[in-house]
C-alpha positions as MATLAB code, in Angstrom:
seq = 'MSRFHWTCESTDGAARAGMLHTAHGPVATPTFMPVGTVGTVKAMTMDAVRSTGAGIVLGNTYHLMLRPGAERVRALGGLHRFMDWSGPILTDSGGFQVMSLGALRKLDQDGVTFRSHIDGSYHRLTPESSTDIQHALDATISMCFDECPALPAPPETIAASMRMSMRWAARSREAFVQRTGYGQFGIVQGGTEPDLRAESVKALTDIGFEGYAIGGLAVGEGQELMFATLDTTVPAMPHTAPRYLMGVGTPDDLLGSVQRGVDMFDCVMPTRAGRTARAYTERGTLNLRNARHATDARPISPDCDCLACSRHSRAYLHHLFRANEILGPMLLTWHNIAYYQRLMRQIRAAIVEGRLDELATTLRANWAAEDWTEDEMPQPAIPPVP';
ca = [
       8.986   13.637   42.650;
      10.503   10.268   41.764;
      12.516    9.672   38.624;
      10.843    7.966   35.611;
      11.501    4.281   35.921;
       9.908    0.841   35.640;
      10.276   -1.885   38.183;
       9.530   -5.575   37.643;
       7.532   -7.162   40.474;
       6.817  -10.653   39.140;
       7.434  -12.802   36.087;
       5.666  -15.832   34.661;
       7.599  -17.172   31.707;
       8.332  -14.130   29.570;
       5.344  -12.189   31.001;
       6.019   -9.427   33.470;
       4.012   -7.671   36.174;
       5.517   -4.316   37.074;
       5.052   -0.734   38.095;
       5.790    2.299   35.934;
       6.727    5.316   38.105;
       6.129    8.776   36.599;
       5.724   12.426   37.412;
       1.979   12.013   37.195;
       1.664    8.896   39.309;
       2.335    5.140   39.131;
       0.870    2.732   36.557;
       0.591   -1.004   37.119;
       1.688   -3.001   34.101;
       0.628   -4.762   31.920;
      -1.552   -1.795   31.055;
      -3.905   -0.764   28.284;
      -4.035    2.929   27.404;
      -7.407    4.260   26.174;
      -6.830    6.385   23.119;
      -7.661   10.119   23.668;
      -6.404   11.321   20.309;
      -7.570   14.912   20.459;
      -7.701   15.361   24.189;
     -10.742   13.136   24.718;
     -11.522    9.425   24.843;
     -14.353    9.538   22.308;
     -17.859    9.360   23.874;
     -16.478    9.287   27.443;
     -15.989   11.827   30.189;
     -12.700   11.514   32.070;
     -14.630   10.531   35.165;
     -16.003    7.613   33.212;
     -12.469    6.717   32.053;
     -11.229    6.854   35.623;
     -14.104    4.609   36.764;
     -12.802    1.826   34.521;
      -9.449    1.695   36.381;
      -7.360    3.106   33.481;
      -4.134    4.480   34.773;
      -2.722    6.207   31.640;
      -4.200    7.559   28.470;
      -2.871    8.424   25.023;
      -2.886   11.697   23.073;
      -1.663   12.518   19.646;
       0.837   15.127   18.439;
      -0.462   15.396   14.864;
      -4.091   16.005   15.791;
      -3.408   18.354   18.712;
      -0.868   20.443   16.756;
      -3.609   21.129   14.156;
      -6.310   21.918   16.688;
      -6.324   23.535   19.131;
      -2.545   23.903   18.766;
       0.197   22.982   21.199;
       0.886   26.493   22.338;
      -2.722   27.059   23.155;
      -2.727   23.871   25.219;
       0.445   25.013   26.969;
      -1.133   28.450   27.761;
      -4.194   26.718   29.248;
      -2.047   24.739   31.709;
      -0.985   21.710   29.624;
      -2.814   18.677   28.372;
      -3.489   17.242   31.811;
      -5.444   20.218   32.938;
      -6.975   20.812   29.466;
      -8.550   17.345   29.307;
      -9.088   16.831   33.081;
      -6.672   13.959   33.480;
      -4.121   14.146   36.276;
      -2.564   10.758   35.577;
       0.181   10.003   33.091;
      -0.313   10.853   29.358;
       1.630    9.243   26.510;
       1.653   11.143   23.270;
       2.212    9.490   19.882;
       4.743   11.480   17.848;
       2.404   12.021   14.912;
       4.558    9.976   12.602;
       2.022    7.268   11.909;
      -0.760    9.758   11.147;
       1.466   11.786    8.807;
       2.565    8.650    6.998;
      -1.055    7.652    6.495;
      -1.782   10.878    4.644;
      -0.430    9.356    1.381;
      -0.386   11.997   -1.372;
      -0.924   14.787    1.130;
       2.630   14.407    2.508;
       6.243   14.557    1.189;
       8.997   12.743    3.000;
      12.682   13.731    3.028;
      15.644   12.884    5.260;
      14.994   15.790    7.568;
      11.296   15.297    8.142;
       7.850   15.405    6.561;
       5.915   18.203    4.884;
       2.179   17.594    4.726;
      -1.173   19.139    4.192;
      -3.771   19.162    6.953;
      -6.648   16.717    6.439;
      -8.820   19.419    8.025;
      -8.241   22.514    5.865;
      -5.423   21.687    3.455;
      -2.921   24.049    5.122;
       0.777   23.136    4.947;
       2.690   21.989    8.016;
       6.039   20.374    8.690;
       7.122   17.842   11.315;
      10.708   16.894   12.157;
      12.124   14.885   15.020;
      12.875   18.214   16.771;
       9.495   19.861   16.234;
       7.580   16.720   17.178;
       9.554   16.494   20.397;
       9.024   20.219   21.091;
       5.249   19.870   20.586;
       5.023   16.982   22.961;
       6.939   19.066   25.511;
       4.506   21.925   25.049;
       1.622   19.534   25.675;
       3.422   18.395   28.901;
       3.323   14.739   27.836;
       4.518   12.403   30.595;
       5.823   10.048   27.959;
       7.017   11.427   24.647;
       7.570    9.221   21.529;
      10.345    9.550   19.001;
       9.371   10.760   15.552;
       9.543    7.776   13.147;
       8.385    6.489    9.802;
       6.064    3.535    9.692;
       6.165    2.031    6.188;
       3.119    0.129    4.873;
       3.509   -3.658    4.719;
       4.181   -5.681    2.706;
       7.238   -3.929    1.315;
      10.579   -5.038   -0.156;
      13.289   -5.685    2.573;
      15.460   -2.928    1.133;
      12.602   -0.434    1.508;
      11.959   -1.498    5.092;
      15.741   -1.314    5.841;
      16.048    2.257    4.500;
      13.046    3.355    6.352;
      14.188    1.821    9.651;
      17.624    3.376    9.375;
      16.120    6.783    8.755;
      13.890    6.272   11.762;
      16.991    5.444   13.902;
      18.629    8.702   12.772;
      15.435   10.496   13.680;
      15.469    8.737   17.055;
      18.877   10.151   17.866;
      17.652   13.620   16.903;
      14.445   13.217   18.939;
      16.570   12.223   21.954;
      18.825   15.234   21.542;
      15.706   17.489   21.487;
      14.074   15.880   24.496;
      14.162   18.027   27.631;
      14.998   15.820   30.665;
      12.702   16.373   33.617;
      12.194   14.341   36.725;
       9.417   11.841   36.257;
       9.177   12.283   32.492;
      10.365    9.890   29.846;
      10.854    9.283   26.145;
      10.450    6.058   24.233;
      12.337    4.904   21.187;
      10.407    2.962   18.617;
      11.749   -0.291   17.159;
      11.071   -0.578   13.440;
      12.069   -3.172   10.760;
       8.859   -4.651    9.473;
       8.707   -8.463   10.058;
      12.430   -8.886    9.210;
      14.215  -10.342   12.295;
      17.610   -8.992   11.325;
      16.322   -5.462   10.799;
      14.383   -5.576   14.108;
      17.562   -6.637   15.900;
      19.553   -3.777   14.201;
      16.838   -1.302   15.341;
      16.861   -2.551   18.927;
      20.661   -2.123   19.128;
      20.552    1.387   17.594;
      17.916    2.510   20.147;
      19.624    0.941   23.144;
      22.906    2.577   22.115;
      21.087    5.926   22.147;
      19.375    5.079   25.432;
      15.711    5.801   26.298;
      13.456    5.473   29.321;
      11.293    2.907   27.461;
      11.058    1.133   24.133;
       8.140    0.674   21.793;
       7.465   -1.770   18.986;
       6.107   -0.002   15.984;
       5.156   -1.044   12.523;
       2.914   -3.996   13.493;
      -0.795   -4.481   13.480;
      -0.740   -2.970    9.949;
      -2.262   -5.958    8.152;
       0.364   -8.648    8.622;
      -1.931  -10.927   10.727;
      -1.647  -12.182   14.267;
       0.573  -15.118   13.520;
       3.271  -12.981   11.851;
       2.902  -10.299   14.491;
       3.569  -12.876   17.252;
       6.437  -14.344   15.332;
       8.012  -10.896   15.041;
       7.540  -10.310   18.781;
       9.145  -13.727   19.510;
      12.387  -12.542   17.851;
      12.266   -8.881   18.879;
      11.187   -8.687   22.509;
      13.922  -10.959   23.965;
      16.544   -8.510   22.573;
      14.930   -5.424   24.183;
      16.251   -4.034   27.486;
      14.906   -6.082   30.454;
      14.883   -3.127   32.827;
      12.670   -0.809   30.713;
       8.979   -0.930   29.851;
       8.014   -2.365   26.445;
       5.133   -0.856   24.526;
       3.404   -2.463   21.487;
       1.792    0.341   19.533;
      -1.697    0.105   18.117;
      -2.651   -3.349   19.432;
      -5.255   -4.760   19.536;
      -7.923   -7.435   20.215;
      -8.171   -9.118   23.628;
      -6.365  -12.140   22.249;
      -3.655   -9.896   20.728;
      -3.062   -8.315   24.214;
      -2.959  -11.726   25.964;
      -0.526  -13.215   23.431;
       1.691  -10.195   23.559;
       1.851  -10.091   27.266;
       2.828  -13.753   27.167;
       5.779  -12.623   25.000;
       6.945   -9.930   27.418;
       5.048   -6.686   26.357;
       3.979   -4.312   29.133;
       1.964   -1.529   27.468;
      -0.648   -1.241   24.770;
      -3.020    1.220   23.072;
      -5.666    0.774   20.424;
      -8.788    2.473   19.054;
     -10.512   -0.873   18.763;
     -12.601   -0.803   22.028;
     -13.776    2.783   21.518;
     -14.473    2.352   17.791;
     -16.336   -0.837   18.472;
     -18.438    0.952   21.111;
     -19.564    3.466   18.490;
     -20.631    0.661   16.123;
     -22.613   -1.396   18.612;
     -19.966   -4.074   19.202;
     -19.356   -5.159   22.846;
     -16.310   -7.056   24.054;
     -17.101   -9.613   26.689;
     -15.696  -12.704   28.396;
     -17.661  -14.682   25.782;
     -16.433  -12.961   22.599;
     -17.981  -10.000   20.776;
     -21.680   -9.106   20.672;
     -23.355   -6.990   18.057;
     -26.059   -5.105   19.956;
     -27.857   -4.179   16.747;
     -28.850   -7.788   16.215;
     -32.535   -8.432   16.548;
     -32.000  -11.205   19.088;
     -31.154   -8.569   21.766;
     -34.426   -6.660   21.287;
     -36.200   -8.377   24.195;
     -33.170   -9.520   26.199;
     -33.360   -8.223   29.796;
     -29.863   -9.469   30.685;
     -26.844   -7.142   30.958;
     -24.070   -7.354   28.386;
     -21.906   -9.227   30.910;
     -22.660  -10.558   34.375;
     -19.092   -9.868   35.437;
     -18.992   -6.166   34.611;
     -19.962   -3.304   36.874;
     -19.857   -0.509   34.318;
     -22.958    1.675   33.933;
     -24.042   -0.075   30.811;
     -24.145   -3.443   32.624;
     -25.134   -2.372   36.152;
     -28.062   -0.184   35.083;
     -29.197   -1.278   31.685;
     -30.253   -4.281   29.598;
     -29.151   -5.511   26.252;
     -32.656   -4.672   25.067;
     -32.194   -1.010   26.049;
     -28.877   -0.775   24.358;
     -30.292   -2.442   21.237;
     -33.044    0.186   21.289;
     -30.556    3.081   21.644;
     -28.578    1.942   18.616;
     -31.617    1.320   16.452;
     -32.907    4.768   17.437;
     -29.495    6.355   16.649;
     -29.362    7.808   20.189;
     -25.875    9.104   21.247;
     -26.270    7.413   24.606;
     -25.784    3.968   22.989;
     -22.204    4.654   21.832;
     -21.397    6.340   25.164;
     -22.555    3.348   27.240;
     -20.959    0.740   25.029;
     -17.649    2.573   24.804;
     -17.679    2.714   28.637;
     -18.353   -1.003   28.741;
     -15.555   -1.835   26.260;
     -12.937    0.202   28.073;
     -14.021   -1.284   31.375;
     -13.702   -4.830   29.886;
     -10.120   -4.041   28.590;
      -9.071   -2.729   31.996;
     -10.534   -5.703   33.773;
      -8.750   -8.031   31.405;
      -5.420   -6.326   32.163;
      -6.033   -6.714   35.858;
      -6.862  -10.395   35.450;
      -3.679  -10.943   33.435;
      -1.518   -9.064   35.899;
      -2.922  -11.056   38.873;
      -2.254  -14.276   37.001;
       1.352  -13.316   36.374;
       1.833  -12.547   40.064;
       0.299  -15.850   41.062;
       2.217  -17.827   38.399;
      -0.845  -19.093   36.536;
      -0.923  -17.068   33.320;
      -0.939  -20.115   31.014;
      -3.951  -21.529   32.925;
      -5.764  -18.210   32.653;
      -4.852  -17.928   28.934;
      -6.416  -21.308   28.261;
      -9.630  -20.373   30.092;
      -9.876  -16.937   28.396;
      -9.454  -18.331   24.913;
     -11.974  -21.082   25.485;
     -14.469  -18.582   26.813;
     -13.926  -16.157   23.878;
     -14.713  -19.022   21.563;
     -17.869  -19.966   23.488;
     -20.009  -17.082   22.007;
     -22.228  -15.588   24.730;
     -23.770  -17.002   27.864;
     -26.763  -19.383   28.080;
     -29.771  -18.407   30.084;
     -28.626  -20.850   32.811;
     -25.151  -19.315   32.995;
     -26.269  -15.743   33.262;
     -28.835  -14.796   35.983;
     -31.278  -12.048   35.314;
     -29.844   -8.757   36.505;
     -31.151   -6.962   39.575;
     -31.840   -3.766   37.717;
     -32.886   -1.026   40.260;
     -36.511   -0.028   40.056;
     -37.458    3.285   38.523;
     -38.243    5.777   41.383;
];
């Protein structure tokens, strides 16, 4: 079993194409991680997730500790066996979910006491217990326990929060059990303040982690400010370790962040969109509930080989959503995850070939084009019914 490490294979400007080596297999980067919060990518089987080309998925400490419980997952062979995923799994520390509970949680310098959103029972998370839970789950990549303050906030509030998160990072690292092929990521905080982000990067690199994440963004600050924060933060991060932007985002967010040197992403956006009839495509986003799709025999996308596109028409998907059939969200989630994975492969290939800026211009022009015309998209060869 090889040690946990990331290797850079090609660069194009600040963008990087690399390979993440783990105990549960390699992952080509840039990569998008489908979100499997409670041990499942909503509305998908793991065979379906594998078919999209996804190499790594995400689970969540907060949700899995509440149900079914980390010790139960451990007793059943760990999260990989439990959810039928043999590849790498990254687990969020639970910090973001706990902080979002508002009045249901109480923060102190040692950790957080909170009430379950499920049954109101009391629980406590600390850097040590969060790390221990992720170990029990057998997470390939564990995340430090941190606080993610809501933005906007006064600089002094953001500074105090960031410095507490850095103290928690040191405690998380101390609690982490080193194993061949496993890693732990520190999380850079500091809001949109360049000096605080720089201070956070230095604190984490002084501690030393296998990878580094950027937290506290995509929380309402807007893309322009998010990119500006990446512009000042990413260059200061270690060049020999993977960089992970947490909770991001739209296809354009991913593209712009890769151009700034980010390697890993996760977001609920494609799965949530799939459950609400929104399809991501090379020509922007479609709402399959719209009446204009009711008689459209074309697939969602002519470039997609997912089950939704290879076997079904827009008209059928429109019908499923209008009829409130569960198959609609299943097929559209499959399509959206397939699109995100295909986009990552396109971006990676462009980095290797030194043409990322060219691809970015084409992608953004197509996203703004809003769907294909009849002439651009041939009618699909939908197999006949036996």
